[in-house]
Short mmCIF file of C-alpha atoms in Angstrom, two decimals:
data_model
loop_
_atom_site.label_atom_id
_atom_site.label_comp_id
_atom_site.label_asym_id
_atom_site.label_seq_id
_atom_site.Cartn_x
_atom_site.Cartn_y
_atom_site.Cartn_z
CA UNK A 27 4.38 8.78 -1.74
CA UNK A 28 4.70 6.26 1.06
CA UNK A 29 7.95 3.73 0.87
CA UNK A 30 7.71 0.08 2.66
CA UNK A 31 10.16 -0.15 5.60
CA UNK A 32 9.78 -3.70 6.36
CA UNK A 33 7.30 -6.83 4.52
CA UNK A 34 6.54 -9.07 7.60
CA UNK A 35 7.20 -12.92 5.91
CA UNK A 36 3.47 -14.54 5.65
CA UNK A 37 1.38 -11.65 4.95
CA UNK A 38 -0.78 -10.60 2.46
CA UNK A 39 1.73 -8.05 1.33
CA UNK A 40 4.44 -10.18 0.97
CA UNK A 41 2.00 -12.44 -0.89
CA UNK A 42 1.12 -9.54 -3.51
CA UNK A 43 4.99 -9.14 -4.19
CA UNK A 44 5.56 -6.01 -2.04
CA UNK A 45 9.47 -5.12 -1.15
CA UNK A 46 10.85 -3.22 1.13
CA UNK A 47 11.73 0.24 -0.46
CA UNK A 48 8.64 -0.13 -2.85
CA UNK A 49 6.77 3.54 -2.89
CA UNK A 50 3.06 3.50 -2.76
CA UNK A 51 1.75 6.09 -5.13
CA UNK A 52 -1.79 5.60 -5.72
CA UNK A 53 -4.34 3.50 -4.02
CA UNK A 54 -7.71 2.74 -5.37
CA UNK A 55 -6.86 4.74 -8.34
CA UNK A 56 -6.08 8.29 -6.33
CA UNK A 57 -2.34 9.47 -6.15
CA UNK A 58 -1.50 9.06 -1.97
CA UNK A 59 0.02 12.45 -1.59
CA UNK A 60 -3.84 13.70 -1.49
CA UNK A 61 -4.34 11.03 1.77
CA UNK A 62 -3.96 12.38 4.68
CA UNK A 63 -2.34 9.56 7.32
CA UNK A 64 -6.31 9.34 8.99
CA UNK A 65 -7.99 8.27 5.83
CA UNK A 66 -5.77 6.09 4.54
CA UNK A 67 -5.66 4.26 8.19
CA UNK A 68 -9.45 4.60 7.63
CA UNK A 69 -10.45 3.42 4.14
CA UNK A 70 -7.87 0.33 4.64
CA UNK A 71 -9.37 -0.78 7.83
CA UNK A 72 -12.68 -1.06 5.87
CA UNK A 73 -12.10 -3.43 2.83
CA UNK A 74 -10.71 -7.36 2.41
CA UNK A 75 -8.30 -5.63 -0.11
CA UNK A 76 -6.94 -2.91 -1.89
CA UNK A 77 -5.50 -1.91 -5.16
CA UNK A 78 -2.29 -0.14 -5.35
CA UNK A 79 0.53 1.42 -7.70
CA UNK A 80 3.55 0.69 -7.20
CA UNK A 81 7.35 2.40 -8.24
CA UNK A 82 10.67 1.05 -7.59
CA UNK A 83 13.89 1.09 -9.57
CA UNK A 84 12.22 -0.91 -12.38
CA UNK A 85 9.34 1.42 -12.44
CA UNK A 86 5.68 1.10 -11.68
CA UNK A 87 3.30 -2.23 -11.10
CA UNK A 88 -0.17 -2.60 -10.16
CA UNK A 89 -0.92 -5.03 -7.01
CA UNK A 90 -4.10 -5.53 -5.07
CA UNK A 91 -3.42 -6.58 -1.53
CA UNK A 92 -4.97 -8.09 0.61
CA UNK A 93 -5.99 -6.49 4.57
CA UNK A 94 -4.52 -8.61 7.90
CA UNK A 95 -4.50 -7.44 11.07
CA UNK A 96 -1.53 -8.19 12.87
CA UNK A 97 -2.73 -6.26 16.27
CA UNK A 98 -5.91 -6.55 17.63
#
């Protein structure tokens, strides 16, 4: 899985209700430990938003988030 470090204030991920020390496990539907670093980069780069799964403490959520680019 991949945990959040940091949630930059006024982004779409903050927006969707991502925390820092949330752990991505699936995106799109497909468990992230199958994603090599490339084609996750990849595949987010090409869509407005994405659907995730979510675990933390509480347990697992669904959130779709929306794409920004913060770096040209």
């Amino acid at each position: 899985h991949w945990t959040i470090a940091y949630v930059l204030p006024g982004t779409p991920a903050e927006a969707a209700g991502l925390r820092e020390g949330d752990r991505i496990v699936a995106i799109e539907g497909e468990q992230v430990h199958a994603w090599p670093p490339d084609r996750t980069r990849d595949f987010v780069a090409s869509r407005d938003s994405v659907r995730l799964v979510v675990r933390d403490d509480a347990g697992e959520r669904e959130v779709v988030c929306g794409i920004a680019v913060l770096v040209p």
